[in-house]
mmCIF file of C-alpha atoms in Angstrom:
data_model
loop_
_atom_site.group_PDB
_atom_site.id
_atom_site.type_symbol
_atom_site.label_atom_id
_atom_site.label_comp_id
_atom_site.label_asym_id
_atom_site.label_seq_id
_atom_site.Cartn_x
_atom_site.Cartn_y
_atom_site.Cartn_z
ATOM 1 C CA ARG A 17 33.788 116.161 121.175
ATOM 2 C CA ARG A 18 36.917 116.236 123.291
ATOM 3 C CA TYR A 19 37.566 112.571 122.399
ATOM 4 C CA GLU A 20 37.416 113.356 118.689
ATOM 5 C CA VAL A 21 39.951 116.188 119.061
ATOM 6 C CA LEU A 22 42.332 113.976 121.068
ATOM 7 C CA ASN A 23 41.918 111.112 118.625
ATOM 8 C CA GLN A 24 42.590 113.434 115.684
ATOM 9 C CA GLN A 25 45.712 114.818 117.408
ATOM 10 C CA ARG A 26 46.974 111.299 118.131
ATOM 11 C CA LYS A 27 46.453 110.301 114.497
ATOM 12 C CA SER A 28 48.189 113.442 113.234
ATOM 13 C CA VAL A 29 51.170 112.749 115.539
ATOM 14 C CA ILE A 30 51.405 109.196 114.178
ATOM 15 C CA ILE A 31 51.278 110.482 110.599
ATOM 16 C CA GLN A 32 53.966 113.080 111.383
ATOM 17 C CA LYS A 33 56.133 110.430 113.056
ATOM 18 C CA TYR A 34 56.043 108.128 110.032
ATOM 19 C CA TRP A 35 56.548 110.994 107.605
ATOM 20 C CA ARG A 36 59.619 112.230 109.528
ATOM 21 C CA ALA A 37 61.015 108.683 109.711
ATOM 22 C CA TYR A 38 60.529 108.223 105.948
ATOM 23 C CA TYR A 39 61.977 111.631 105.108
ATOM 24 C CA LEU A 40 65.013 111.243 107.388
ATOM 25 C CA SER A 41 65.761 107.694 106.186
ATOM 26 C CA LYS A 42 65.618 108.953 102.592
ATOM 27 C CA LEU A 43 67.922 111.840 103.510
ATOM 28 C CA LEU A 44 70.301 109.488 105.329
ATOM 29 C CA ARG A 45 70.375 107.115 102.355
ATOM 30 C CA SER A 46 71.231 109.928 99.939
ATOM 31 C CA LYS A 47 73.991 111.248 102.240
ATOM 32 C CA LYS A 48 75.384 107.735 102.638
ATOM 33 C CA ASN A 49 75.467 107.230 98.861
ATOM 34 C CA ALA A 50 77.124 110.625 98.439
ATOM 35 C CA SER A 51 79.780 109.816 101.040
ATOM 36 C CA LEU A 52 80.446 106.418 99.417
ATOM 37 C CA THR A 53 80.844 108.090 96.033
ATOM 38 C CA ILE A 54 83.297 110.631 97.468
ATOM 39 C CA GLN A 55 85.248 107.900 99.282
ATOM 40 C CA CYS A 56 85.452 105.829 96.131
ATOM 41 C CA ALA A 57 86.626 108.815 94.087
ATOM 42 C CA ILE A 58 89.336 109.617 96.631
ATOM 43 C CA ARG A 59 90.473 105.986 96.763
ATOM 44 C CA CYS A 60 90.638 105.950 92.955
ATOM 45 C CA MET A 61 92.665 109.154 92.985
ATOM 46 C CA PHE A 62 95.160 107.726 95.492
ATOM 47 C CA ALA A 63 95.345 104.469 93.541
ATOM 48 C CA GLN A 64 96.076 106.394 90.334
ATOM 49 C CA ILE A 65 98.807 108.395 92.057
ATOM 50 C CA GLU A 66 100.354 105.191 93.406
ATOM 51 C CA PHE A 67 100.034 103.579 89.982
ATOM 52 C CA LYS A 68 101.856 106.499 88.342
ATOM 53 C CA LYS A 69 104.649 106.203 90.906
ATOM 54 C CA LEU A 70 104.924 102.488 90.290
ATOM 55 C CA ARG A 71 104.879 102.984 86.530
ATOM 56 C CA ALA A 72 107.763 105.440 86.894
ATOM 57 C CA GLY A 73 109.470 102.852 89.088
ATOM 58 C CA ALA A 74 108.926 100.258 86.389
ATOM 59 C CA ARG A 75 110.639 102.568 83.931
ATOM 60 C CA ASP A 76 113.482 102.817 86.425
ATOM 61 C CA LEU A 77 113.287 99.046 86.626
ATOM 62 C CA SER A 78 114.022 98.780 82.927
ATOM 63 C CA ASN A 79 117.007 101.074 83.516
ATOM 64 C CA ALA A 80 118.073 98.767 86.336
ATOM 65 C CA LEU A 81 117.882 95.825 83.946
ATOM 66 C CA VAL A 82 120.163 97.628 81.513
ATOM 67 C CA GLU A 83 122.568 98.387 84.357
ATOM 68 C CA ARG A 84 122.435 94.741 85.442
ATOM 69 C CA ASP A 85 123.392 93.630 81.939
ATOM 70 C CA GLU A 86 126.268 96.108 81.879
ATOM 71 C CA LEU A 87 127.452 94.838 85.259
ATOM 72 C CA ARG A 88 127.336 91.266 83.976
ATOM 73 C CA LYS A 89 129.544 92.291 81.066
ATOM 74 C CA GLU A 90 131.962 93.962 83.486
ATOM 75 C CA VAL A 91 132.008 90.846 85.667
ATOM 76 C CA ASN A 92 132.826 88.709 82.642
ATOM 77 C CA ALA A 93 135.604 91.101 81.633
ATOM 78 C CA LEU A 94 137.010 90.999 85.163
ATOM 79 C CA ARG A 95 136.891 87.205 85.143
ATOM 80 C CA LYS A 96 138.922 87.209 81.951
ATOM 81 C CA LYS A 97 141.431 89.544 83.583
ATOM 82 C CA LEU A 98 141.577 87.241 86.584
ATOM 83 C CA LYS A 99 142.294 84.238 84.369
ATOM 84 C CA GLU A 100 144.975 86.183 82.553
ATOM 85 C CA ALA A 101 146.511 87.337 85.824
ATOM 86 C CA SER A 102 146.462 83.841 87.269
ATOM 87 C CA SER A 103 148.044 82.435 84.117
ATOM 88 C CA LEU A 104 150.557 85.269 84.251
ATOM 89 C CA ALA A 105 151.268 84.441 87.882
ATOM 90 C CA GLY A 106 151.772 80.806 86.875
ATOM 91 C CA SER A 107 154.219 81.770 84.155
ATOM 92 C CA GLN A 108 155.975 84.104 86.577
ATOM 93 C CA ALA A 109 156.296 81.239 89.026
ATOM 94 C CA GLN A 110 157.999 79.290 86.270
ATOM 95 C CA ARG A 111 160.246 82.257 85.602
ATOM 96 C CA THR A 112 161.080 82.458 89.284
ATOM 97 C CA ALA A 113 162.124 78.865 89.169
ATOM 98 C CA LEU A 114 164.308 79.877 86.276
ATOM 99 C CA GLY A 115 165.618 82.925 88.148
ATOM 100 C CA THR A 116 163.015 85.771 87.876
ATOM 101 C CA SER A 117 162.541 88.198 90.774
ATOM 102 C CA GLY A 118 160.030 87.650 93.596
ATOM 103 C CA SER A 119 158.706 91.209 93.355
ATOM 104 C CA GLU A 120 157.006 90.438 90.052
ATOM 105 C CA ILE A 121 155.217 87.513 91.666
ATOM 106 C CA LYS A 122 154.025 89.711 94.521
ATOM 107 C CA GLU A 123 152.707 92.288 92.064
ATOM 108 C CA ALA A 124 150.906 89.600 90.083
ATOM 109 C CA ARG A 125 149.315 88.233 93.262
ATOM 110 C CA LYS A 126 148.170 91.727 94.228
ATOM 111 C CA ASP A 127 146.660 92.141 90.768
ATOM 112 C CA VAL A 128 144.859 88.816 91.121
ATOM 113 C CA GLU A 129 143.539 89.822 94.567
ATOM 114 C CA ASN A 130 142.352 93.202 93.293
ATOM 115 C CA ILE A 131 140.551 91.653 90.368
ATOM 116 C CA SER A 132 138.884 89.013 92.543
ATOM 117 C CA ASN A 133 137.765 91.752 94.967
ATOM 118 C CA GLU A 134 136.284 93.713 92.082
ATOM 119 C CA ILE A 135 134.451 90.589 90.889
ATOM 120 C CA ASN A 136 132.981 90.048 94.358
ATOM 121 C CA GLN A 137 131.834 93.654 94.521
ATOM 122 C CA MET A 138 130.180 93.344 91.111
ATOM 123 C CA LYS A 139 128.433 90.151 92.213
ATOM 124 C CA GLN A 140 127.066 91.934 95.286
ATOM 125 C CA LEU A 141 125.835 94.846 93.182
ATOM 126 C CA LEU A 142 124.216 92.433 90.774
ATOM 127 C CA SER A 143 122.384 90.582 93.555
ATOM 128 C CA GLU A 144 121.179 93.887 95.059
ATOM 129 C CA LEU A 145 119.875 95.016 91.677
ATOM 130 C CA GLN A 146 118.044 91.717 91.250
ATOM 131 C CA LYS A 147 116.394 92.134 94.673
ATOM 132 C CA VAL A 148 115.330 95.710 93.891
ATOM 133 C CA THR A 149 114.029 94.599 90.507
ATOM 134 C CA LYS A 150 111.957 91.835 92.085
ATOM 135 C CA GLU A 151 110.543 94.155 94.785
ATOM 136 C CA ASP A 152 109.590 96.814 92.232
ATOM 137 C CA LEU A 153 107.889 94.205 90.082
ATOM 138 C CA GLU A 154 105.864 92.935 93.057
ATOM 139 C CA ARG A 155 104.842 96.489 94.033
ATOM 140 C CA THR A 156 103.785 97.232 90.481
ATOM 141 C CA GLN A 157 101.630 94.109 90.363
ATOM 142 C CA GLY A 158 100.074 94.960 93.764
ATOM 143 C CA ALA A 159 99.237 98.504 92.691
ATOM 144 C CA THR A 160 97.701 97.235 89.468
ATOM 145 C CA MET A 161 95.452 94.914 91.461
ATOM 146 C CA THR A 162 94.536 97.746 93.858
ATOM 147 C CA LEU A 163 93.713 100.028 90.943
ATOM 148 C CA ASN A 164 91.554 97.366 89.294
ATOM 149 C CA ASP A 165 89.717 96.761 92.600
ATOM 150 C CA ALA A 166 89.114 100.487 93.019
ATOM 151 C CA LYS A 167 87.766 100.748 89.464
ATOM 152 C CA GLN A 168 85.429 97.817 90.067
ATOM 153 C CA ARG A 169 84.175 99.398 93.308
ATOM 154 C CA ALA A 170 83.682 102.692 91.548
ATOM 155 C CA GLY A 171 81.641 100.902 88.864
ATOM 156 C CA THR A 172 79.456 99.157 91.459
ATOM 157 C CA VAL A 173 78.858 102.366 93.431
ATOM 158 C CA GLN A 174 77.873 104.278 90.289
ATOM 159 C CA THR A 175 75.427 101.564 89.218
ATOM 160 C CA GLU A 176 73.674 101.736 92.589
#
């Protein structure tokens, strides 16, 4: 009689052990899926925020392209001025040989120097704008890939 009671208790403990293991593994699995869903949603949210920032940057990028074109036009105009000033300086040199004053030559040289300095500054601005444009384009492409990856992950988590 005592053996039957002990045997029944042992069997009930084994049944309880397996039931608890099953129940807790099921509970753990559901919590894990819930946490993965939340993580995926948060990652998607951050990716969307980053994408919006990059899209705004791309709009700024188009503005930068317009500015770059305007700067190119200014550079071309300054080059024309430089050519005119250098030709003017050449004609003034001829005048000097014919008896014109040296102060006009000095002024023409200063004008030529100023224009060449302005051209160099415009070239630097243009190269900086090109670098910024390239970096923004790369960031936009990276964010697009990140967003697509996050959407794919979200789709795989939801199908599970």
